[in-house]
Coordinates of C-alpha atoms in Angstrom, one line a residue:
M22 CA 24.3 1.6 109.9
R23 CA 25.1 4.8 111.4
T24 CA 24.2 5.4 115.0
V25 CA 21.6 7.8 116.1
K26 CA 24.8 9.7 118.3
E27 CA 26.7 8.9 115.0
F28 CA 24.0 11.4 114.0
V29 CA 24.0 13.8 115.2
F30 CA 27.5 13.8 115.8
L31 CA 28.8 14.5 112.6
F32 CA 25.5 16.7 112.2
F33 CA 28.1 18.3 114.4
V34 CA 31.0 18.5 113.2
S35 CA 28.4 19.8 109.4
I36 CA 27.5 22.6 112.1
C37 CA 31.1 23.4 112.9
F38 CA 32.1 23.2 109.0
V39 CA 29.7 26.3 108.8
V40 CA 30.1 28.5 111.4
V41 CA 34.3 28.3 110.5
S42 CA 33.1 29.1 107.2
F43 CA 32.6 32.8 108.4
L44 CA 35.4 32.2 111.1
C45 CA 37.8 31.4 108.2
P46 CA 38.9 33.0 104.9
L47 CA 37.8 30.7 101.5
N48 CA 41.0 29.0 100.8
A49 CA 41.6 29.1 105.4
Q50 CA 38.6 26.7 104.3
A51 CA 39.3 24.1 101.5
Q52 CA 43.6 24.4 103.1
I53 CA 41.7 22.4 106.7
E54 CA 39.3 20.6 104.7
Q55 CA 41.8 19.2 102.4
V56 CA 44.5 18.5 105.0
A57 CA 41.4 16.8 107.1
K58 CA 40.8 13.5 103.4
D59 CA 45.1 13.8 104.1
V60 CA 45.1 12.2 106.9
V61 CA 42.1 10.6 107.0
K62 CA 43.6 9.0 103.5
D63 CA 47.1 8.2 105.1
M64 CA 45.5 6.0 108.4
S65 CA 42.5 4.6 107.1
P66 CA 42.2 1.4 108.4
I67 CA 43.6 -1.2 106.0
S68 CA 43.4 -5.4 107.1
G69 CA 46.1 -8.2 106.3
V70 CA 47.8 -10.9 107.2
V71 CA 50.8 -12.2 108.5
V72 CA 53.7 -13.8 106.6
M73 CA 56.8 -14.6 108.8
L74 CA 58.9 -13.9 111.8
Q75 CA 62.4 -13.4 110.6
D76 CA 64.8 -11.4 112.9
G77 CA 62.6 -10.6 116.2
D78 CA 60.8 -8.5 112.9
V79 CA 56.8 -8.8 111.4
L80 CA 56.7 -9.7 107.6
I81 CA 53.1 -9.1 106.6
D82 CA 51.3 -8.4 102.9
L83 CA 50.7 -5.2 102.6
G84 CA 53.4 -3.1 100.2
S85 CA 53.6 0.6 98.9
N86 CA 50.5 -1.2 96.5
K87 CA 48.0 -0.7 98.8
D88 CA 49.7 2.6 100.7
V89 CA 51.4 0.9 102.6
K90 CA 54.6 4.1 104.2
V91 CA 57.2 4.0 106.8
G92 CA 55.2 4.3 110.6
D93 CA 52.3 3.0 109.7
I94 CA 51.2 1.5 113.1
F95 CA 49.6 -2.0 113.5
T96 CA 47.6 -4.1 115.8
V97 CA 48.1 -7.7 115.7
Y98 CA 44.9 -9.5 116.5
V99 CA 44.0 -13.4 117.0
T100 CA 40.3 -14.4 116.2
E101 CA 38.3 -15.8 119.4
K102 CA 35.4 -17.3 117.9
V103 CA 33.5 -17.3 114.8
I104 CA 29.9 -15.9 114.7
R105 CA 27.9 -18.3 112.0
H106 CA 23.8 -18.2 111.5
P107 CA 22.1 -20.6 113.8
V108 CA 20.2 -21.5 110.3
T109 CA 21.9 -21.1 106.6
K110 CA 25.5 -21.7 109.3
K111 CA 27.3 -19.2 107.7
I112 CA 30.0 -17.4 108.7
L113 CA 28.3 -13.9 109.5
G114 CA 31.8 -12.4 111.7
K115 CA 34.2 -13.8 114.1
T116 CA 35.2 -12.0 117.1
T117 CA 39.0 -10.6 118.5
T118 CA 41.4 -9.9 120.4
P119 CA 44.2 -8.0 120.4
I120 CA 47.8 -9.0 121.2
A121 CA 50.0 -7.2 119.2
V122 CA 51.0 -3.8 118.3
I123 CA 53.5 -3.6 115.2
E124 CA 54.9 -0.8 113.2
V125 CA 56.3 -0.8 109.6
I126 CA 59.6 0.0 109.1
K127 CA 60.6 -0.6 105.6
V128 CA 57.5 -1.1 102.5
K129 CA 58.0 -2.6 99.5
P130 CA 56.3 -3.7 96.9
K131 CA 53.7 -6.0 98.2
F132 CA 55.0 -6.5 101.6
S133 CA 56.2 -4.4 104.6
I134 CA 58.8 -5.1 107.5
C135 CA 57.1 -4.2 110.8
S136 CA 59.3 -4.3 114.6
I137 CA 56.7 -4.6 117.3
L138 CA 56.2 -2.3 119.7
S139 CA 54.5 -3.9 122.1
V140 CA 52.9 -8.3 122.7
K141 CA 50.9 -9.4 124.8
K142 CA 50.5 -13.5 123.0
K143 CA 53.9 -15.6 120.3
I144 CA 52.9 -13.8 117.4
K145 CA 51.9 -16.5 114.3
P146 CA 51.8 -16.3 110.4
G147 CA 47.9 -16.1 108.8
L148 CA 47.2 -13.5 112.1
E149 CA 45.6 -10.7 110.9
V150 CA 46.9 -7.5 111.3
T151 CA 44.7 -3.8 110.7
R152 CA 46.7 -0.2 110.1
F153 CA 45.6 2.2 113.3
S154 CA 43.2 0.0 115.3
D155 CA 42.4 -0.2 118.7
I156 CA 46.1 2.7 119.1
P157 CA 45.1 4.3 121.7
A158 CA 45.5 8.1 119.6
I159 CA 45.5 11.5 121.0
F160 CA 44.4 14.8 119.3
V161 CA 46.6 17.8 120.5
D162 CA 45.5 21.6 119.7
R163 CA 48.7 23.8 119.4
L164 CA 46.4 26.0 117.9
K165 CA 42.8 26.9 119.9
Q166 CA 41.4 28.8 117.5
P167 CA 38.1 27.0 115.0
P168 CA 40.3 25.1 112.2
A169 CA 42.0 22.2 114.6
E170 CA 38.2 22.2 116.3
V171 CA 36.9 21.6 113.3
L172 CA 39.9 18.9 112.4
Y173 CA 39.7 17.7 115.5
G174 CA 35.9 16.8 115.5
Y175 CA 37.1 14.9 111.5
L176 CA 38.7 13.4 112.6
K177 CA 37.5 10.9 115.2
T178 CA 34.1 10.2 113.3
R179 CA 36.1 9.7 109.8
L180 CA 38.9 7.7 112.3
G181 CA 36.4 5.1 114.7
D182 CA 39.0 2.2 115.1
L183 CA 41.1 3.8 116.6
N184 CA 41.0 4.4 120.8
W185 CA 40.4 8.8 120.8
L186 CA 41.9 10.0 124.0
P187 CA 41.6 12.6 126.3
D188 CA 44.6 14.5 125.8
V189 CA 47.0 15.0 128.6
T190 CA 50.3 16.9 127.5
A191 CA 48.1 20.3 128.6
G192 CA 47.6 22.0 124.9
G193 CA 50.9 20.4 123.8
E194 CA 53.1 22.5 127.2
K195 CA 53.4 18.7 128.1
L196 CA 53.7 16.8 124.8
T197 CA 57.4 14.5 126.0
S198 CA 57.6 11.2 125.4
E199 CA 57.2 9.9 129.4
V200 CA 54.0 11.6 129.2
L201 CA 52.8 9.5 126.1
E202 CA 53.8 6.3 127.3
K203 CA 53.1 7.1 131.0
N204 CA 49.2 7.1 129.5
G205 CA 49.9 4.2 127.0
I206 CA 49.9 5.9 123.9
M207 CA 50.7 5.7 120.1
V208 CA 49.5 8.1 118.5
A209 CA 49.9 11.8 119.1
I210 CA 48.2 13.4 116.8
V211 CA 49.5 17.9 117.2
A212 CA 47.3 20.6 115.1
E213 CA 50.6 23.3 114.3
P214 CA 50.2 26.6 112.4
N215 CA 52.0 24.9 109.0
A216 CA 51.3 21.5 109.3
I217 CA 49.9 18.8 111.1
K218 CA 52.0 16.7 112.6
M219 CA 51.5 12.5 113.9
Y220 CA 54.0 11.6 116.4
D221 CA 54.4 8.0 117.4
R222 CA 55.0 7.1 121.4
K223 CA 58.7 8.0 121.3
L224 CA 57.6 11.4 119.8
R225 CA 59.9 10.0 116.6
L226 CA 58.0 12.1 113.9
L227 CA 55.8 9.6 112.2
R228 CA 54.1 12.0 109.2
L229 CA 53.5 15.0 108.5
W230 CA 50.5 17.1 106.5
P231 CA 51.4 20.9 105.4
W232 CA 48.4 23.5 105.6
M233 CA 48.3 27.2 105.5
P234 CA 44.8 27.0 108.5
Y235 CA 46.0 31.0 108.8
P236 CA 47.6 33.1 105.1
R237 CA 51.1 34.9 105.9
V238 CA 50.7 39.4 106.1
A239 CA 53.7 39.4 107.4
V240 CA 56.7 37.3 108.1
P241 CA 58.7 39.4 111.8
P242 CA 62.0 40.8 111.6
A243 CA 64.8 38.9 112.4
G244 CA 65.2 38.5 116.3
A245 CA 61.6 39.8 117.0
P246 CA 60.3 37.8 120.2
Q247 CA 58.4 35.1 119.2
A248 CA 56.8 31.9 120.3
A249 CA 59.2 29.0 121.0
Y250 CA 58.0 26.3 117.4
P251 CA 56.3 24.8 117.9
Y252 CA 55.2 25.1 121.2
G253 CA 52.2 28.0 122.0
A254 CA 50.2 30.2 120.2
P255 CA 49.3 31.1 116.4
P256 CA 52.3 32.9 116.1
T257 CA 51.2 36.9 114.3
A258 CA 52.7 36.2 110.8
Y259 CA 49.7 33.7 110.9
P260 CA 46.4 35.8 111.9
Y261 CA 42.7 35.5 109.7
G262 CA 43.3 38.0 106.1
A263 CA 44.6 38.7 103.0
P264 CA 48.0 37.8 101.4
P265 CA 50.3 40.4 101.2
T266 CA 50.2 42.3 97.6
G267 CA 53.5 42.3 97.6
Q268 CA 55.3 41.2 93.8
P269 CA 59.1 40.4 92.9
P270 CA 61.9 43.3 92.6
V271 CA 61.7 44.1 88.5
V272 CA 65.3 42.6 87.2
S273 CA 68.2 45.4 87.0
P274 CA 69.5 44.6 83.3
E275 CA 73.1 44.0 84.2
R276 CA 71.3 40.6 85.4
A277 CA 68.4 40.6 83.3
A278 CA 72.2 40.5 80.2
R279 CA 74.3 37.3 82.1
Y280 CA 71.6 35.8 83.1
P281 CA 68.9 35.3 79.6
I282 CA 67.6 32.5 80.4
A283 CA 64.2 33.6 81.8
S284 CA 61.2 30.5 83.9
A285 CA 57.8 30.7 82.7
D286 CA 57.4 30.5 86.5
M287 CA 58.9 32.6 86.9
E288 CA 56.7 34.8 89.9
R289 CA 57.7 32.0 92.4
A290 CA 61.7 31.4 92.4
L291 CA 64.5 32.8 94.5
A292 CA 66.4 32.3 91.4
P293 CA 64.5 32.5 88.3
R294 CA 66.6 33.2 85.0
Y295 CA 69.8 31.7 84.5
R296 CA 72.9 31.2 82.0
K297 CA 74.1 28.1 79.9
V298 CA 77.9 27.2 80.4
A299 CA 78.6 24.3 79.2
E300 CA 76.9 20.8 77.6
I301 CA 77.9 17.5 76.3
P302 CA 75.3 15.0 73.5
Q303 CA 74.9 12.3 76.0
V304 CA 72.9 11.0 79.0
A305 CA 74.6 12.1 82.1
L306 CA 73.4 9.8 84.2
C307 CA 75.2 11.6 87.6
V308 CA 77.2 15.2 87.6
D309 CA 79.8 16.5 90.5
I310 CA 80.4 20.0 90.6
Y311 CA 83.4 20.4 93.4
D312 CA 86.3 22.9 92.4
L313 CA 89.0 19.2 92.7
D314 CA 92.0 20.7 92.2
D315 CA 91.7 24.0 94.0
D316 CA 92.7 26.4 91.8
G317 CA 89.2 28.7 92.1
T318 CA 87.9 27.4 88.7
L319 CA 84.9 23.9 89.2
E320 CA 85.0 21.1 86.9
A321 CA 82.1 19.2 86.4
V322 CA 82.0 15.5 87.0
F323 CA 79.8 13.6 84.3
I324 CA 78.7 10.2 84.5
T325 CA 77.1 9.0 81.6
E326 CA 76.6 4.6 79.8
G327 CA 80.3 3.4 80.8
T328 CA 82.0 7.0 81.0
L329 CA 83.4 9.3 83.0
Q330 CA 84.5 12.6 81.8
I331 CA 85.4 15.8 83.3
K332 CA 85.1 19.2 81.5
E333 CA 86.6 22.4 83.5
L334 CA 83.9 25.5 84.3
S335 CA 85.7 28.0 82.3
E336 CA 85.4 29.9 78.3
T337 CA 88.1 27.8 77.7
G338 CA 87.7 24.2 79.2
N339 CA 89.6 20.9 79.1
T340 CA 88.1 17.4 79.4
V341 CA 89.3 14.7 80.2
G342 CA 87.4 11.9 80.0
H343 CA 88.0 7.5 80.7
S344 CA 85.8 5.0 79.1
F345 CA 84.7 2.0 81.9
R346 CA 82.7 -0.1 79.2
G347 CA 82.5 -4.1 81.2
F348 CA 84.1 -3.0 84.8
G349 CA 79.5 -2.8 85.5
K350 CA 76.8 -0.4 85.4
L351 CA 78.2 3.5 86.3
V352 CA 76.1 4.6 89.5
S353 CA 77.4 7.8 90.7
V354 CA 79.9 10.0 91.5
S355 CA 81.5 12.7 94.7
G356 CA 84.1 14.9 94.6
G357 CA 86.5 15.4 97.3
E358 CA 90.2 17.6 98.2
G359 CA 93.0 17.0 96.6
G360 CA 91.7 15.8 93.4
Y361 CA 90.5 12.4 94.3
I362 CA 87.1 11.2 93.4
A363 CA 85.1 8.3 94.2
L364 CA 83.5 6.3 91.9
N365 CA 80.2 4.1 92.6
I366 CA 80.6 1.0 90.5
F367 CA 77.2 -2.2 91.0
I368 CA 78.3 -5.7 89.2
E369 CA 74.3 -6.5 88.8
S370 CA 72.8 -8.7 92.0
K371 CA 76.7 -9.3 93.0
Q372 CA 78.6 -6.7 94.8
M373 CA 80.0 -3.0 94.3
R374 CA 83.9 -3.0 92.2
S375 CA 83.9 1.0 93.5
M376 CA 87.2 2.9 93.1
I377 CA 88.6 6.0 94.0
L378 CA 90.4 7.6 90.9
R379 CA 92.6 11.6 91.0
Y380 CA 92.1 14.9 88.9
V381 CA 95.8 16.0 88.4
E382 CA 97.0 18.0 86.3
G383 CA 94.5 17.3 83.9
Q384 CA 94.1 14.2 84.1
L385 CA 92.8 11.6 85.7
E386 CA 94.6 8.2 87.3
P387 CA 93.3 5.6 88.7
V388 CA 94.6 5.4 93.1
V389 CA 92.5 2.3 94.7
T390 CA 90.0 -0.7 92.8
D391 CA 87.9 -3.1 93.5
L392 CA 86.2 -1.7 97.0
N393 CA 83.0 -3.7 98.0
F394 CA 81.5 -0.9 99.5
I395 CA 79.5 2.4 98.9
L396 CA 81.8 5.6 98.6
G397 CA 81.8 9.3 98.9
F398 CA 83.0 12.1 100.0
V399 CA 81.6 14.5 102.5
D400 CA 81.8 17.6 104.6
L401 CA 82.3 17.1 108.8
N402 CA 83.6 20.7 108.8
N403 CA 81.2 22.8 107.8
D404 CA 84.3 24.8 105.2
G405 CA 82.3 24.3 102.1
K406 CA 85.2 21.0 101.4
R407 CA 85.1 17.4 101.3
E408 CA 87.6 16.8 103.5
T409 CA 86.0 13.4 103.9
L410 CA 85.6 9.6 102.6
L411 CA 82.8 7.4 104.0
A412 CA 81.6 4.3 102.9
Q413 CA 79.7 2.4 103.2
D414 CA 78.3 -1.6 103.3
F415 CA 77.3 -2.9 100.8
D416 CA 74.3 -5.6 101.6
T417 CA 72.8 -8.3 99.5
E418 CA 69.5 -7.3 100.5
T419 CA 68.6 -4.1 100.7
F420 CA 71.6 -2.4 99.3
F421 CA 72.6 0.2 102.7
G422 CA 74.3 -1.1 104.5
A423 CA 74.4 -0.1 108.7
K424 CA 77.8 0.2 108.6
V425 CA 79.4 3.7 107.8
F426 CA 82.3 4.5 108.5
K427 CA 85.4 7.6 107.8
M428 CA 88.5 5.9 104.8
R429 CA 91.4 6.9 104.9
I430 CA 93.7 7.5 101.5
L431 CA 97.2 5.9 102.6
G432 CA 99.4 6.5 98.7
K433 CA 97.8 3.4 96.4
K434 CA 95.5 1.3 99.3
V435 CA 92.9 2.3 101.9
E436 CA 92.6 2.5 105.2
P437 CA 88.9 2.1 107.4
G438 CA 89.0 4.7 110.2
P439 CA 86.5 5.3 112.8
N440 CA 82.5 4.8 112.3
V441 CA 80.5 7.3 112.6
N442 CA 76.9 7.8 113.4
V443 CA 74.3 7.4 111.2
P444 CA 70.6 7.4 110.6
R445 CA 68.4 3.7 110.6
D446 CA 67.8 2.8 106.4
F447 CA 70.9 5.5 105.6
H448 CA 71.5 6.4 102.7
L449 CA 75.0 7.3 101.9
I450 CA 74.4 8.2 97.8
G451 CA 72.5 11.8 97.9
A452 CA 73.9 12.2 101.4
T453 CA 74.3 15.4 103.4
F454 CA 76.1 16.2 106.9
A455 CA 75.2 20.4 106.6
D456 CA 74.0 22.7 109.8
L457 CA 71.2 24.2 109.3
N458 CA 69.9 26.6 112.0
G459 CA 72.9 27.2 113.1
D460 CA 73.9 25.7 116.5
G461 CA 77.3 24.4 115.7
V462 CA 75.9 20.6 115.2
N463 CA 75.1 19.0 111.3
E464 CA 71.9 17.8 110.9
I465 CA 72.2 14.8 108.3
S466 CA 69.6 14.8 104.8
F467 CA 69.1 12.7 102.2
I468 CA 66.8 11.2 100.2
N469 CA 64.9 8.4 101.7
E470 CA 63.5 5.4 99.4
H471 CA 60.2 6.7 99.7
H472 CA 61.3 10.6 97.9
K473 CA 61.1 11.6 100.7
L474 CA 63.7 14.2 101.9
V475 CA 64.4 13.4 105.5
I476 CA 66.8 15.0 107.7
F477 CA 68.2 14.4 111.5
R478 CA 69.9 15.3 114.8
G479 CA 72.2 11.8 115.0
N480 CA 68.9 9.2 114.5
R481 CA 66.3 11.7 115.8
K482 CA 64.1 12.3 112.7
V483 CA 63.6 16.2 112.6
W484 CA 61.8 17.2 109.3
M485 CA 60.3 15.2 106.0
S486 CA 59.6 17.2 103.2
P487 CA 55.3 16.6 103.0
R488 CA 56.0 15.6 99.7
R489 CA 58.2 13.7 96.7
V490 CA 61.8 15.6 96.0
G491 CA 65.0 14.5 94.6
G492 CA 64.7 11.9 91.1
G493 CA 67.0 10.8 89.7
V494 CA 67.9 9.3 86.1
Q495 CA 68.7 6.0 86.5
D496 CA 68.0 2.6 89.5
I497 CA 69.4 0.1 90.6
S498 CA 68.0 -3.3 90.1
M499 CA 68.6 -6.5 92.1
D500 CA 67.1 -9.7 93.6
V501 CA 66.7 -10.0 96.8
G502 CA 65.0 -12.9 98.5
T503 CA 66.1 -17.3 99.0
D504 CA 66.7 -18.8 96.3
N505 CA 63.2 -20.8 96.3
I506 CA 61.5 -16.7 96.2
K507 CA 62.4 -13.8 94.5
F508 CA 61.6 -10.2 95.1
P509 CA 62.3 -7.4 92.7
L510 CA 64.3 -3.9 94.2
N511 CA 65.0 -0.9 92.9
I512 CA 67.4 1.0 93.6
P513 CA 66.7 5.1 93.4
V514 CA 70.4 7.0 92.6
E515 CA 69.7 10.2 94.3
T516 CA 71.8 14.1 94.4
M517 CA 74.0 14.5 97.1
P518 CA 72.0 18.1 98.2
L519 CA 73.4 21.4 99.0
P520 CA 74.2 23.1 101.4
I521 CA 75.0 26.7 100.5
D522 CA 73.8 29.8 102.6
V523 CA 71.8 32.1 99.7
D524 CA 70.7 34.6 101.7
N525 CA 73.4 35.4 103.8
D526 CA 72.8 35.2 107.5
G527 CA 75.3 33.1 108.6
K528 CA 72.6 29.9 108.5
K529 CA 73.2 27.6 105.5
E530 CA 70.5 26.0 103.0
L531 CA 69.8 22.2 101.6
L532 CA 69.0 23.1 97.4
I533 CA 68.1 19.9 96.2
P534 CA 66.6 18.6 92.7
D535 CA 63.3 18.5 92.8
N536 CA 62.5 16.9 89.1
K537 CA 58.7 16.3 88.5
S538 CA 57.4 12.3 87.2
T539 CA 54.2 11.0 87.0
T540 CA 54.9 7.8 84.2
Y541 CA 57.9 6.8 87.1
H542 CA 58.4 3.0 86.6
L543 CA 56.1 3.3 83.2
V544 CA 59.5 1.4 81.5
E545 CA 62.1 0.2 84.6
G546 CA 64.8 1.6 85.4
F547 CA 64.3 5.1 83.2
P548 CA 62.4 7.4 84.8
T549 CA 60.5 9.3 82.7
Y550 CA 60.4 14.3 83.6
E551 CA 57.8 16.5 83.2
Y552 CA 59.8 19.9 84.1
G553 CA 62.9 19.0 86.5
R554 CA 63.7 22.3 88.8
I555 CA 65.9 23.5 92.6
S556 CA 63.5 22.9 95.5
M557 CA 65.5 24.8 98.8
V558 CA 65.3 23.6 102.8
S559 CA 65.4 26.4 105.0
V560 CA 65.0 27.3 108.7
E561 CA 62.3 30.0 109.0
S562 CA 60.6 31.0 111.9
L563 CA 58.0 28.1 112.1
G564 CA 60.5 25.8 111.4
Y565 CA 61.7 23.5 108.5
T566 CA 60.6 25.5 104.8
L567 CA 60.0 23.7 101.0
R568 CA 60.2 26.9 98.3
P569 CA 61.3 27.2 94.9
F570 CA 64.9 28.1 94.1
S571 CA 65.0 28.0 91.0
G572 CA 61.7 28.1 88.0
K573 CA 60.7 25.0 85.9
L574 CA 63.2 24.4 84.5
S575 CA 63.0 21.7 80.8
G576 CA 65.5 18.0 82.8
P577 CA 65.4 16.4 85.5
V578 CA 68.1 18.2 87.8
V579 CA 71.2 15.3 87.8
G580 CA 73.4 17.4 89.8
L581 CA 74.2 20.2 92.3
G582 CA 77.3 23.0 92.7
S583 CA 79.2 26.5 93.8
D584 CA 81.4 28.2 94.4
G585 CA 80.0 30.9 96.1
K586 CA 78.7 33.3 94.3
E587 CA 76.8 30.7 91.6
V588 CA 75.0 28.0 92.0
F589 CA 75.8 25.3 88.7
C590 CA 73.4 22.8 88.5
G591 CA 73.5 19.6 85.6
L592 CA 70.0 19.1 83.2
V593 CA 68.9 16.4 80.9
K594 CA 66.6 17.7 78.2
G595 CA 65.3 14.2 75.6
S596 CA 64.8 11.5 75.7
L597 CA 66.1 9.8 78.4
L598 CA 65.1 6.4 76.9
W599 CA 66.1 6.2 73.6
G600 CA 69.5 8.2 74.7
K601 CA 68.8 10.7 72.5
A602 CA 69.8 13.5 74.7
T603 CA 72.2 17.0 76.1
S604 CA 73.3 17.7 79.6
Y605 CA 73.7 20.8 80.2
I606 CA 76.0 23.3 83.5
L607 CA 73.5 26.2 83.8
A608 CA 74.5 29.4 86.1
F609 CA 71.6 30.6 89.0
P610 CA 72.5 33.9 90.3
K611 CA 72.1 34.0 94.8
P612 CA 69.0 35.6 95.2
D613 CA 68.3 39.4 95.5
P614 CA 67.9 39.4 98.9
R615 CA 64.3 42.4 98.7
R616 CA 63.5 38.9 96.6
L617 CA 64.0 36.8 99.0
Q618 CA 62.3 38.6 101.5
V619 CA 58.5 38.6 99.4
I620 CA 59.3 35.5 97.6
K621 CA 59.3 34.0 102.1
Q622 CA 56.4 35.6 102.5
K623 CA 54.0 33.4 100.2
P624 CA 53.5 29.8 100.5
Q625 CA 55.8 27.5 101.2
L626 CA 55.5 24.4 98.0

């Protein structure tokens, strides 16, 4: 039952919503209401128990089945006293005392693994845990406008289990890990112009909820003075007002003739038209598009069920095939300099049996076989060529091990090189290294186990996609646990993002597969997709943004590549479940600069 004080507060919040409805356009008001509901949904209290302690971490009985996410913070409670009715002896409740705070670092279907942030007493199995309860939190308002004020009132009412404290950061100007730790603050919710962000006490980004309380009406020209992101007042690109009415320029007849196929939702896409380059009458589980022999012509390396095929992307393109039936499950492939190809092969629930091959004068030959590592070629010097072979340890419990190192190819042998510093839970399959903001330092990008694209600088996460992206057409299935208790673990096989300077401004954007599925686990290991798309992540005046590069395509995107003039993708169209599908290579032009400017004025996806 609510107290009079709570009713008064709710009445005040309602009045604020009415006031804001006069100050904000309808779409802005809807944004405020929606993001408030999203934040409350993700931070609402849920309770479970401690299952066990393992290697200094805490396992709890709440997993993805209870909508637990990495970054969720739980309080561990010990029961002090049980309250019973004096007559009926029924239990009316209990008094509890918080003894520890833990943070989720890995989520499984029915349990989660948590690291310990603080502890007063020994944590034991059976103790109660509750999400975002008795956690010291602050709300940082960087907008200083009605939307943020109303949002704060809504959150403070709906998330009453948090211990809300006054903002000690002076509106974000002093938002540092030192200030948060000094004041004992575990969670900081920050209202910024284009997103609501949640940070932990180390100022690590835990969650991001996009919003657009200020409809765009203008984009500051390159080089114009701007408030330093992410601090300061709302940029002038987001005043209250109506969005622009400009439409993307009409496609020229020459471009329409070269790229005859148009997507249905072309008004939002940077590259709405494309052409078909090649096809194979099979399901391509993975496609890597790269100039293997450095002759100026790209090759498409297809993995199908048990075979690897290489097709030159020219009018008279040669096709080379090799069968690997009986070797294990072909997982992923990546090409590198000198015609080398890293092929990852998985022996069910046992080990990797990866190999290195070489494409020489139109022929395919094995170089090194039976490597119990996950392999991948990457570009570490930002010249567009994958000169470095990386290896990641195979882990029988998590698949992706903790150690990543360079590997040198010496004739028919390999030699381990120096270790590479990567974030925790790094996935080499589907990872790329690229300088995205032009400061000369590589960001590390990969799609995590929750199907979100994450971008790191060293070990610090700087961005996470606001929704699911990626989406491969096969999973790796493993049984993990002890001999007595086994848990199924499914590892999605993701496609490597493509770093490319789309707008010729000297900075690289990141193209990623963006495959839409509403029935991903309807049949385990065979996701079904409504459509595919290429999306683009770029650094703009307000930080990282996610926009559609292509329009909606008729199947999932399973590979990306570029020759510098066009963008190529692998696409599978048909039934993945029954294997009745055809795989295509499509080519898209680089966007018209005028179209790029107009599209950038539209809200991100």
